[in-house]
Tab-separated table of C-alpha atoms in Angstrom:
chain	number	residue	atom	x	y	z
F	1	MET	CA	0.010	-0.169	-0.010
F	2	ALA	CA	2.872	2.252	0.554
F	3	ALA	CA	4.080	1.970	-2.761
F	4	GLU	CA	0.563	2.582	-4.298
F	5	SER	CA	-0.018	5.883	-2.176
F	6	GLY	CA	3.461	7.226	-3.334
F	7	ARG	CA	2.424	7.310	-6.660
F	8	GLN	CA	1.123	10.466	-8.594
F	9	PHE	CA	-2.999	10.512	-7.709
F	10	TRP	CA	-3.948	11.005	-11.262
F	11	LYS	CA	-1.948	8.078	-12.738
F	12	ARG	CA	-3.301	5.383	-10.474
F	13	SER	CA	-6.428	4.263	-12.505
F	14	ALA	CA	-7.371	5.485	-15.872
F	15	LYS	CA	-10.847	4.367	-14.916
F	16	LEU	CA	-11.207	7.034	-12.336
F	17	PRO	CA	-13.504	10.264	-13.144
F	18	GLY	CA	-10.964	13.010	-13.933
F	19	SER	CA	-8.198	10.797	-14.796
F	20	ILE	CA	-5.302	12.089	-17.195
F	21	GLN	CA	-6.384	12.104	-20.343
F	22	PRO	CA	-3.873	11.449	-23.339
F	23	VAL	CA	-4.452	14.917	-25.383
F	24	TYR	CA	-2.616	15.899	-28.258
F	25	GLY	CA	0.233	18.175	-27.512
F	26	ALA	CA	-0.312	18.362	-23.695
F	27	GLN	CA	3.152	17.290	-23.290
F	28	HIS	CA	5.110	18.451	-25.948
F	29	PRO	CA	4.612	20.721	-29.222
F	30	PRO	CA	3.837	18.816	-32.096
F	31	LEU	CA	6.849	16.537	-33.168
F	32	ASP	CA	8.886	17.578	-35.948
F	33	PRO	CA	10.758	15.223	-38.048
F	34	ARG	CA	13.889	17.286	-38.246
F	35	LEU	CA	14.280	17.457	-34.571
F	36	THR	CA	14.150	13.911	-34.171
F	37	LYS	CA	17.174	13.676	-35.938
F	38	ASN	CA	19.309	16.110	-33.533
F	39	PHE	CA	17.538	15.091	-30.226
F	40	ILE	CA	17.564	11.429	-30.539
F	41	LYS	CA	17.984	9.719	-26.987
F	42	ASP	CA	19.109	6.777	-26.277
F	43	ARG	CA	16.706	4.752	-23.958
F	44	SER	CA	18.301	1.514	-23.682
F	45	LYS	CA	20.528	2.671	-20.475
F	46	THR	CA	18.015	4.578	-18.920
F	47	ASN	CA	17.202	3.189	-15.362
F	48	ALA	CA	14.236	3.829	-13.083
F	49	LEU	CA	14.515	7.181	-11.170
F	50	PRO	CA	14.834	6.263	-7.407
F	51	MET	CA	11.712	6.927	-4.973
F	52	LYS	CA	12.133	10.158	-2.940
F	53	SER	CA	12.465	9.171	0.367
F	54	LYS	CA	11.656	12.770	1.613
F	55	LYS	CA	8.480	15.010	1.038
F	56	ALA	CA	9.264	18.625	0.336
F	57	SER	CA	8.765	20.971	3.415
F	58	SER	CA	9.583	24.239	1.380
F	59	PHE	CA	8.127	25.494	-1.243
F	60	HIS	CA	11.474	25.730	-3.343
F	61	GLU	CA	11.918	22.091	-2.717
F	62	PHE	CA	8.598	21.412	-4.089
F	63	ALA	CA	9.136	23.702	-7.073
F	64	ARG	CA	12.413	22.033	-8.027
F	65	ASN	CA	10.927	18.253	-7.410
F	66	THR	CA	7.610	18.737	-9.220
F	67	SER	CA	7.437	16.418	-12.380
F	68	ASP	CA	5.021	18.331	-14.834
F	69	ALA	CA	4.042	18.431	-18.475
F	70	TRP	CA	7.791	20.207	-19.480
F	71	ASP	CA	9.893	17.970	-17.319
F	72	ILE	CA	12.543	15.788	-19.305
F	73	GLY	CA	11.907	12.025	-18.685
F	74	ASP	CA	8.022	11.800	-18.003
F	75	ASP	CA	6.558	8.912	-18.428
F	76	GLU	CA	4.509	9.856	-21.651
F	77	ASP	CA	7.707	10.592	-23.203
F	78	GLU	CA	9.254	7.184	-22.485
F	79	ASP	CA	6.177	5.369	-23.510
F	80	PHE	CA	6.553	7.710	-26.843
F	81	SER	CA	10.262	6.695	-26.913
F	82	SER	CA	9.635	2.804	-26.272
F	83	SER	CA	7.029	2.507	-28.952
F	84	SER	CA	9.450	4.026	-31.844
F	85	SER	CA	11.219	1.031	-32.833
F	86	SER	CA	13.405	2.764	-35.476
F	87	PHE	CA	14.620	5.224	-32.783
F	88	GLN	CA	15.812	2.140	-30.559
F	89	THR	CA	17.442	0.433	-33.322
F	90	LEU	CA	19.546	3.514	-34.621
F	91	ASN	CA	23.258	3.021	-34.142
F	92	SER	CA	24.581	4.986	-30.954
F	93	LYS	CA	27.737	5.816	-33.084
F	94	VAL	CA	25.799	6.976	-35.961
F	95	ALA	CA	23.767	9.223	-33.643
F	96	LYS	CA	26.985	10.696	-31.973
F	97	ALA	CA	28.376	11.416	-35.063
F	98	THR	CA	25.478	13.120	-36.624
F	99	ALA	CA	25.205	15.387	-33.431
F	100	ALA	CA	28.683	16.436	-33.738
F	101	GLN	CA	28.329	17.050	-37.443
F	102	VAL	CA	25.082	19.477	-36.387
F	103	LEU	CA	26.659	20.895	-33.534
F	104	GLU	CA	29.601	21.904	-36.052
F	105	ASN	CA	28.052	23.379	-38.664
F	106	HIS	CA	25.498	25.467	-36.324
F	107	SER	CA	28.391	26.763	-34.408
F	108	LYS	CA	29.742	28.157	-37.518
F	109	LEU	CA	26.635	29.712	-38.736
F	110	ARG	CA	26.469	31.504	-35.136
F	111	ALA	CA	29.947	32.727	-35.188
F	112	LYS	CA	29.583	36.132	-36.835
F	113	PRO	CA	32.174	39.102	-36.138
F	114	GLU	CA	29.166	41.442	-34.881
F	115	ARG	CA	28.297	38.765	-32.225
F	116	ALA	CA	32.465	37.989	-31.162
F	117	GLN	CA	32.889	41.737	-30.756
F	118	SER	CA	29.788	41.958	-28.493
F	119	ALA	CA	31.074	39.408	-26.248
F	120	LEU	CA	32.051	40.538	-22.757
F	121	GLY	CA	35.081	38.018	-22.774
F	122	ASP	CA	36.534	35.379	-24.465
F	123	VAL	CA	34.339	32.418	-25.230
F	124	PRO	CA	35.980	28.681	-26.091
F	125	THR	CA	35.185	27.604	-29.511
F	126	ASN	CA	33.805	24.472	-28.060
F	127	CYS	CA	31.118	26.234	-25.746
F	128	LYS	CA	27.719	27.446	-26.265
F	129	VAL	CA	27.581	31.418	-27.188
F	130	ILE	CA	26.314	33.713	-24.451
F	131	LYS	CA	23.622	36.199	-25.565
F	132	SER	CA	22.768	37.632	-22.364
F	133	SER	CA	23.725	37.925	-18.457
F	134	SER	CA	20.527	36.184	-17.614
F	135	GLU	CA	21.445	33.054	-20.006
F	136	ALA	CA	24.924	32.951	-18.923
F	137	GLN	CA	23.905	33.011	-15.162
F	138	LEU	CA	21.359	30.126	-16.202
F	139	SER	CA	23.747	27.989	-18.566
F	140	ARG	CA	26.861	28.268	-16.224
F	141	THR	CA	27.285	25.411	-14.049
F	142	SER	CA	30.947	25.587	-12.879
F	143	GLU	CA	33.203	23.784	-15.494
F	144	GLU	CA	30.607	21.501	-17.358
F	145	ALA	CA	29.331	24.270	-19.578
F	146	CYS	CA	32.449	23.909	-21.677
F	147	VAL	CA	33.167	19.935	-21.219
F	148	ARG	CA	29.860	18.761	-22.351
F	149	THR	CA	29.844	16.238	-25.307
F	150	PRO	CA	27.725	16.989	-28.539
F	151	LEU	CA	25.844	14.094	-27.478
F	152	GLN	CA	24.678	15.074	-23.942
F	153	LYS	CA	23.853	18.636	-25.781
F	154	GLN	CA	21.530	16.507	-27.711
F	155	GLN	CA	19.587	14.478	-25.396
F	156	SER	CA	16.199	16.009	-24.850
F	157	LEU	CA	13.417	17.729	-27.445
F	158	PRO	CA	14.269	20.309	-27.009
F	159	LEU	CA	16.984	21.115	-24.547
F	160	ARG	CA	16.034	23.994	-22.290
F	161	PRO	CA	17.680	25.292	-18.991
F	162	VAL	CA	15.261	25.116	-15.803
F	163	ILE	CA	13.963	28.312	-14.778
F	164	PRO	CA	13.264	28.392	-10.806
F	165	LEU	CA	9.404	28.814	-10.604
F	166	VAL	CA	10.217	30.883	-7.672
F	167	ALA	CA	12.123	33.839	-8.347
F	168	ARG	CA	12.056	35.756	-5.096
F	169	ILE	CA	8.649	36.947	-5.147
F	170	SER	CA	9.027	39.666	-2.589
F	171	ASP	CA	11.462	41.393	-5.017
F	172	GLN	CA	8.668	43.551	-6.652
F	173	ASN	CA	10.803	45.084	-8.947
F	174	ALA	CA	14.119	43.857	-10.159
F	175	SER	CA	14.969	47.134	-11.527
F	176	GLY	CA	16.356	48.600	-8.088
F	177	ALA	CA	13.008	51.046	-7.145
F	178	PRO	CA	12.739	52.138	-3.725
F	179	PRO	CA	10.520	49.645	-1.781
F	180	MET	CA	7.546	52.370	-1.001
F	181	THR	CA	7.161	55.698	-2.861
F	182	VAL	CA	4.939	58.357	-2.105
F	183	ARG	CA	2.754	57.654	-4.996
F	184	GLU	CA	3.057	53.757	-4.188
F	185	LYS	CA	1.866	54.955	-0.467
F	186	THR	CA	-1.217	56.854	-1.905
F	187	ARG	CA	-2.228	54.124	-4.291
F	188	LEU	CA	-2.056	51.653	-1.279
F	189	GLU	CA	-4.313	53.895	0.642
F	190	LYS	CA	-6.746	54.203	-2.089
F	191	PHE	CA	-6.946	50.255	-2.104
F	192	ARG	CA	-7.524	50.198	1.312
F	193	GLN	CA	-10.525	52.452	0.972
F	194	LEU	CA	-11.954	51.137	-1.815
F	195	LEU	CA	-11.726	47.459	0.087
F	196	SER	CA	-13.116	49.026	3.413
F	197	SER	CA	-16.221	50.321	2.093
F	198	HIS	CA	-19.268	48.601	2.732
F	199	ASN	CA	-20.007	48.080	-1.053
F	200	THR	CA	-17.042	47.936	-3.161
F	201	ASP	CA	-16.998	49.437	-6.262
F	202	LEU	CA	-15.531	46.502	-8.294
F	203	ASP	CA	-15.168	48.732	-11.708
F	204	GLU	CA	-12.915	50.991	-9.545
F	205	LEU	CA	-11.184	48.130	-7.992
F	206	ARG	CA	-10.471	46.981	-11.392
F	207	LYS	CA	-9.282	50.307	-12.833
F	208	CYS	CA	-6.879	50.850	-9.787
F	209	SER	CA	-5.571	46.949	-9.893
F	210	TRP	CA	-4.949	47.511	-13.932
F	211	PRO	CA	-1.225	48.851	-13.283
F	212	GLY	CA	-0.348	46.531	-10.237
F	213	VAL	CA	-2.021	45.609	-6.952
F	214	PRO	CA	-0.011	46.635	-3.900
F	215	ARG	CA	1.250	43.415	-2.027
F	216	GLU	CA	-0.342	44.472	1.365
F	217	VAL	CA	-3.954	43.941	-0.378
F	218	ARG	CA	-3.503	41.649	-2.931
F	219	PRO	CA	-4.844	38.643	-1.178
F	220	VAL	CA	-8.296	40.144	-0.745
F	221	THR	CA	-8.315	42.278	-4.264
F	222	TRP	CA	-7.641	38.870	-6.415
F	223	ARG	CA	-10.481	37.262	-4.288
F	224	LEU	CA	-12.839	39.951	-5.343
F	225	LEU	CA	-11.525	40.247	-8.984
F	226	SER	CA	-11.819	36.603	-9.387
F	227	GLY	CA	-15.750	36.343	-8.155
F	228	TYR	CA	-14.677	34.325	-5.268
F	229	LEU	CA	-15.850	37.182	-2.835
F	230	PRO	CA	-18.829	39.350	-2.985
F	231	ALA	CA	-18.459	42.684	-3.084
F	232	ASN	CA	-20.719	43.621	0.285
F	233	MET	CA	-18.381	43.742	3.234
F	234	GLU	CA	-20.970	42.164	5.388
F	235	ARG	CA	-21.127	38.791	3.460
F	236	ARG	CA	-17.660	38.241	3.084
F	237	LYS	CA	-17.091	36.369	6.325
F	238	LEU	CA	-19.824	33.847	5.984
F	239	THR	CA	-19.084	33.370	2.185
F	240	LEU	CA	-15.665	32.670	2.942
F	241	GLN	CA	-17.014	30.199	5.833
F	242	ARG	CA	-19.454	28.455	3.496
F	243	LYS	CA	-16.888	27.812	0.628
F	244	ARG	CA	-14.068	26.692	2.762
F	245	GLU	CA	-16.578	24.331	4.571
F	246	GLU	CA	-18.126	22.891	1.210
F	247	TYR	CA	-14.512	22.650	-0.191
F	248	PHE	CA	-13.473	20.588	2.709
F	249	GLY	CA	-16.521	18.417	2.327
F	250	PHE	CA	-15.066	17.756	-1.117
F	251	ILE	CA	-12.193	16.801	0.021
F	252	GLN	CA	-13.669	14.292	2.832
F	253	GLN	CA	-16.134	12.651	0.014
F	254	TYR	CA	-14.009	11.982	-2.642
F	255	TYR	CA	-10.597	12.213	-1.483
F	256	ASP	CA	-9.797	10.970	1.840
F	257	SER	CA	-12.127	7.822	0.989
F	258	ARG	CA	-9.365	6.710	-1.918
F	259	ASN	CA	-6.477	7.920	0.132
F	260	GLU	CA	-4.659	6.605	3.615
F	261	GLU	CA	-3.059	9.660	4.074
F	262	HIS	CA	-5.361	12.632	5.241
F	263	HIS	CA	-4.494	16.203	5.379
F	264	GLN	CA	-0.429	16.115	5.010
F	265	ASP	CA	0.624	19.515	5.546
F	266	THR	CA	3.267	19.493	2.729
F	267	TYR	CA	3.029	21.474	-0.880
F	268	ARG	CA	2.642	18.381	-2.557
F	269	GLN	CA	-0.194	17.143	-0.541
F	270	ILE	CA	-1.659	20.357	-0.655
F	271	PHE	CA	-1.639	21.110	-4.554
F	272	GLU	CA	-2.582	17.173	-4.878
F	273	ARG	CA	-5.923	17.723	-3.290
F	274	ILE	CA	-6.448	20.786	-5.167
F	275	LEU	CA	-5.658	19.467	-8.591
F	276	PHE	CA	-7.880	15.863	-7.858
F	277	ILE	CA	-11.156	17.474	-6.574
F	278	TRP	CA	-10.989	19.810	-9.725
F	279	ALA	CA	-10.699	16.910	-12.146
F	280	ILE	CA	-13.499	15.300	-10.126
F	281	ARG	CA	-15.513	18.131	-10.541
F	282	HIS	CA	-14.663	18.602	-14.186
F	283	PRO	CA	-14.949	15.415	-15.923
F	284	ALA	CA	-14.733	16.603	-19.310
F	285	SER	CA	-11.412	17.635	-19.188
F	286	GLY	CA	-10.280	15.955	-16.348
F	287	TYR	CA	-6.323	16.789	-15.246
F	288	VAL	CA	-4.403	17.932	-18.052
F	289	GLN	CA	-0.579	18.550	-17.555
F	290	GLY	CA	0.016	22.320	-16.984
F	291	ILE	CA	-2.821	23.147	-14.784
F	292	ASN	CA	-0.963	22.379	-11.756
F	293	ASP	CA	1.061	25.338	-12.645
F	294	LEU	CA	-2.039	27.685	-12.379
F	295	VAL	CA	-2.372	26.839	-8.797
F	296	THR	CA	0.897	28.155	-8.192
F	297	PRO	CA	0.224	32.185	-8.164
F	298	PHE	CA	-2.889	31.605	-6.322
F	299	PHE	CA	-1.254	29.833	-3.464
F	300	VAL	CA	1.661	32.047	-2.994
F	301	VAL	CA	-0.278	35.123	-3.104
F	302	PHE	CA	-2.869	33.845	-0.560
F	303	LEU	CA	0.266	32.462	1.678
F	304	SER	CA	1.692	35.696	1.541
F	305	GLU	CA	-1.058	37.079	3.888
F	306	TYR	CA	0.386	35.032	6.649
F	307	VAL	CA	4.293	35.123	5.803
F	308	GLU	CA	6.190	38.417	5.882
F	309	GLU	CA	8.897	36.792	4.630
F	310	ASP	CA	9.617	35.203	1.064
F	311	VAL	CA	8.160	31.688	0.650
F	312	GLU	CA	10.680	30.413	-1.335
F	313	ASN	CA	12.206	28.396	1.518
F	314	PHE	CA	9.488	28.639	3.793
F	315	ASP	CA	8.013	25.302	5.706
F	316	VAL	CA	4.679	25.386	5.807
F	317	THR	CA	4.440	23.165	8.963
F	318	ASN	CA	5.381	26.193	10.773
F	319	LEU	CA	1.704	27.374	9.823
F	320	SER	CA	-1.899	26.449	11.826
F	321	GLN	CA	-3.980	23.810	10.641
F	322	ASP	CA	-6.587	26.473	10.317
F	323	VAL	CA	-4.628	28.896	8.452
F	324	LEU	CA	-3.139	26.102	5.614
F	325	ARG	CA	-6.921	25.017	5.441
F	326	SER	CA	-8.093	28.668	4.356
F	327	ILE	CA	-5.367	28.907	1.904
F	328	GLU	CA	-5.651	25.417	0.355
F	329	ALA	CA	-9.583	25.967	0.025
F	330	ASP	CA	-9.127	29.732	-1.417
F	331	SER	CA	-6.674	28.705	-3.936
F	332	PHE	CA	-8.840	25.862	-4.810
F	333	TRP	CA	-12.314	28.163	-5.802
F	334	CYS	CA	-10.028	30.883	-7.351
F	335	MET	CA	-8.237	28.233	-9.576
F	336	SER	CA	-11.696	27.006	-10.702
F	337	LYS	CA	-12.869	30.615	-11.282
F	338	LEU	CA	-10.206	31.391	-13.623
F	339	LEU	CA	-10.386	27.854	-15.372
F	340	ASP	CA	-14.266	28.326	-15.988
F	341	GLY	CA	-13.119	30.983	-18.357
F	342	ILE	CA	-10.721	28.986	-20.367
F	343	GLN	CA	-11.999	25.232	-20.076
F	344	ASP	CA	-11.951	24.610	-23.807
F	345	ASN	CA	-7.834	25.072	-23.607
F	346	TYR	CA	-8.418	21.650	-21.416
F	347	THR	CA	-10.941	19.680	-22.810
F	348	PHE	CA	-10.225	16.754	-25.379
F	349	ALA	CA	-7.650	18.093	-28.052
F	350	GLN	CA	-7.479	21.162	-26.540
F	351	PRO	CA	-9.599	23.518	-29.393
F	352	GLY	CA	-8.927	26.541	-27.198
F	353	ILE	CA	-5.550	26.350	-27.630
F	354	GLN	CA	-5.570	25.723	-31.278
F	355	LYS	CA	-7.536	28.419	-31.948
F	356	LYS	CA	-5.421	30.797	-30.012
F	357	VAL	CA	-2.067	30.001	-31.565
F	358	LYS	CA	-3.961	30.082	-34.908
F	359	ALA	CA	-5.112	33.853	-34.014
F	360	LEU	CA	-1.535	34.590	-32.495
F	361	GLU	CA	-0.051	33.702	-35.967
F	362	GLU	CA	-2.767	35.810	-38.145
F	363	LEU	CA	-1.924	38.734	-35.606
F	364	VAL	CA	1.412	38.458	-35.888
F	365	SER	CA	1.426	38.275	-39.681
F	366	ARG	CA	-0.076	41.475	-39.528
F	367	ILE	CA	1.844	43.757	-37.106
F	368	ASP	CA	5.326	42.508	-37.794
F	369	GLU	CA	5.446	40.636	-41.435
F	370	GLN	CA	9.019	40.412	-41.525
F	371	VAL	CA	9.238	38.424	-38.170
F	372	HIS	CA	6.424	36.280	-39.647
F	373	ASN	CA	8.025	35.703	-43.074
F	374	HIS	CA	11.302	34.771	-41.383
F	375	PHE	CA	9.225	31.777	-39.373
F	376	ARG	CA	8.009	30.744	-42.489
F	377	LYS	CA	11.152	30.852	-44.610
F	378	TYR	CA	12.799	28.334	-41.681
F	379	GLU	CA	9.512	26.353	-41.510
F	380	VAL	CA	8.927	27.237	-37.776
F	381	GLU	CA	5.347	26.328	-36.856
F	382	TYR	CA	4.023	28.475	-34.082
F	383	LEU	CA	2.407	25.582	-32.409
F	384	GLN	CA	6.103	24.375	-31.774
F	385	PHE	CA	6.718	27.124	-29.434
F	386	ALA	CA	3.537	29.232	-28.648
F	387	PHE	CA	1.431	25.854	-27.502
F	388	ARG	CA	3.284	26.165	-24.048
F	389	TRP	CA	2.498	29.612	-23.723
F	390	MET	CA	-1.230	29.533	-23.856
F	391	ASN	CA	-1.262	26.342	-21.795
F	392	ASN	CA	0.574	27.575	-18.902
F	393	LEU	CA	-0.282	31.218	-19.410
F	394	LEU	CA	3.223	32.359	-19.862
F	395	MET	CA	4.278	30.873	-16.297
F	396	ARG	CA	6.921	28.765	-18.005
F	397	GLU	CA	8.684	31.980	-19.800
F	398	LEU	CA	8.413	34.339	-16.914
F	399	PRO	CA	9.592	34.588	-13.422
F	400	LEU	CA	6.719	33.892	-10.808
F	401	ARG	CA	6.887	37.274	-9.347
F	402	CYS	CA	6.513	38.694	-13.219
F	403	THR	CA	3.595	36.355	-13.167
F	404	ILE	CA	1.693	37.731	-10.249
F	405	ARG	CA	2.432	41.022	-11.601
F	406	LEU	CA	0.769	39.795	-14.811
F	407	TRP	CA	-2.490	38.360	-13.307
F	408	ASP	CA	-3.043	41.700	-11.527
F	409	THR	CA	-3.980	43.124	-14.985
F	410	TYR	CA	-5.416	39.705	-16.076
F	411	GLN	CA	-8.164	39.913	-13.660
F	412	SER	CA	-8.613	43.398	-13.957
F	413	GLU	CA	-8.914	43.102	-17.760
F	414	PRO	CA	-12.529	41.979	-19.284
F	415	GLU	CA	-11.789	38.242	-20.434
F	416	GLY	CA	-8.027	38.945	-19.271
F	417	PHE	CA	-6.731	35.130	-19.451
F	418	SER	CA	-9.117	34.131	-22.477
F	419	HIS	CA	-8.918	37.009	-24.466
F	420	PHE	CA	-6.002	39.676	-23.442
F	421	HIS	CA	-3.539	36.872	-23.048
F	422	LEU	CA	-3.740	36.482	-26.954
F	423	TYR	CA	-2.135	40.155	-27.313
F	424	VAL	CA	0.170	39.984	-24.486
F	425	CYS	CA	1.690	36.842	-26.378
F	426	ALA	CA	2.071	38.590	-29.298
F	427	ALA	CA	3.765	41.606	-27.937
F	428	PHE	CA	5.935	39.315	-25.797
F	429	LEU	CA	7.015	37.602	-29.169
F	430	ILE	CA	7.762	40.947	-30.988
F	431	LYS	CA	9.776	42.049	-27.983
F	432	TRP	CA	12.243	39.455	-28.957
F	433	ARG	CA	12.359	40.255	-32.966
F	434	LYS	CA	16.054	41.213	-33.124
F	435	GLU	CA	17.024	37.811	-31.521
F	436	ILE	CA	14.592	36.069	-33.666
F	437	LEU	CA	15.871	37.857	-36.931
F	438	ASP	CA	19.365	36.919	-35.828
F	439	GLU	CA	18.867	33.271	-35.863
F	440	GLU	CA	18.989	31.783	-39.232
F	441	ASP	CA	17.888	28.009	-38.923
F	442	PHE	CA	15.211	26.181	-37.983
F	443	GLN	CA	17.078	24.922	-34.628
F	444	GLY	CA	18.332	27.949	-33.205
F	445	LEU	CA	14.966	29.678	-33.614
F	446	LEU	CA	13.053	26.823	-31.584
F	447	MET	CA	15.838	26.887	-28.940
F	448	LEU	CA	15.662	30.785	-28.651
F	449	LEU	CA	11.763	30.871	-28.169
F	450	GLN	CA	11.943	28.024	-25.549
F	451	ASN	CA	14.768	29.596	-23.753
F	452	LEU	CA	13.996	33.481	-23.861
F	453	PRO	CA	16.111	35.444	-21.314
F	454	THR	CA	13.904	36.843	-18.434
F	455	ILE	CA	15.110	35.538	-15.337
F	456	HIS	CA	16.373	39.159	-14.370
F	457	TRP	CA	12.407	40.893	-15.557
F	458	GLY	CA	10.496	42.746	-12.923
F	459	ASN	CA	7.658	45.068	-12.767
F	460	GLU	CA	8.901	47.622	-15.228
F	461	GLU	CA	9.531	44.995	-18.069
F	462	ILE	CA	6.049	43.772	-17.442
F	463	GLY	CA	4.471	47.011	-17.108
F	464	LEU	CA	6.079	48.047	-21.053
F	465	LEU	CA	4.826	44.675	-22.120
F	466	LEU	CA	1.170	45.300	-20.759
F	467	ALA	CA	1.465	48.723	-22.719
F	468	GLU	CA	1.910	47.426	-25.703
F	469	ALA	CA	-0.312	44.772	-25.485
F	470	TYR	CA	-2.984	46.876	-24.745
F	471	ARG	CA	-2.102	48.999	-28.002
F	472	LEU	CA	-2.272	45.748	-29.856
F	473	LYS	CA	-5.662	45.010	-28.238
F	474	TYR	CA	-7.088	48.751	-29.037
F	475	MET	CA	-6.017	48.478	-32.813
F	476	PHE	CA	-7.500	44.988	-33.627
F	477	ALA	CA	-9.862	43.773	-31.013
F	478	ASP	CA	-12.868	45.611	-32.533
F	479	ALA	CA	-11.588	45.027	-36.182
F	480	PRO	CA	-10.552	41.470	-36.703
F	481	ASN	CA	-10.491	41.988	-40.092
F	482	HIS	CA	-7.412	44.172	-39.569
F	483	TYR	CA	-5.188	40.827	-39.170
F	484	ARG	CA	-7.025	38.768	-41.683
F	485	ARG	CA	-5.947	38.603	-45.426
């Protein structure tokens, strides 16, 4: 029984309601035959991963250890590899020689004089070219960066550094702005006046929240903007009590009856219960890989209501059970409200994502035809990189602090997660147009788009991104024929 309970809850039985569904594209963007030549993995020597004996007690450990849709070595990835007999029969020496030849040709194309002059220091010829300080920080692992073999560089589809999910959310602005200016104090006071009124003006609250919500009032503001809390002050306490009791009624009815471990106070167990109950209540979609990411911003924001320091290394066992139950229930209901507006992203074949990626392609073709033609020239499909942008709402492309700031605006904008996100993705893509146009092959373009250097972004960068997205929406949202040929 111990081994059974240690397995992931959505993989225990394919017959249970809400079990994980084999959705096209949920694990990786569509497979391209050219990529398989360069990223073939020799599975014959792969050993089973050892079971973790210690559960994560801090959010940093949880985020680092959690397996999700984009981790290397997923079960579905292994199944795909084992079912492809042509990959297994390929001679390893031929694969190694081919990979070495591809890397050599690729490095010759990338070694341009202007890039050599812009480098900060001498770079060995057999190492990866470092374009920015953020990329250097992610790719530098002592001396291993220069001694990797070509085969090691081509082991996954595609290779990308793992960006930490938690990137010091208390650092609200990485640009070095003072903690609290006079203007910010005025804004905070205005928020407090709105929230303390007998009937909160939600339209005014959305208007104030669009440029960002102060950390001190973000938890209650998010509850209101998501529709979880009523605007009437007198009804809020009773509503919270009723909804929290309702959630733990679901836990007792559906989760505890199938699990021996009851109410474990760890991040993994809390997230497992949230996702399990959501999958049970939404059998049309069930659990789809990527939904787990959407719980994180809500959980971190509601946790910050009780924790002053960073939550990166915070041990949740230090909190009382009542506080943890409140955070868990609030995260569940707010995540459910979010997914109600984008549920077609996670039903069979994920039609919502397919439509959004197609709309992104049409929009980019009108606002920056040069970038669009560059993709067509090297046969890069938008689905190959934008699927993850839509499935995870850019959470895998941005630090968590930036995601939280982005969601301030999404919850203030009408149909922010379902409609405005399209224009944010378009602005985000055009932001890197110079780097995109500098890449002159298929592999380089795809690796760039899946490894964009945003680790040092803060409020300033997100503010500029949102401003450009709003401009695009103002130009095209009410005139869809403008981006149709």
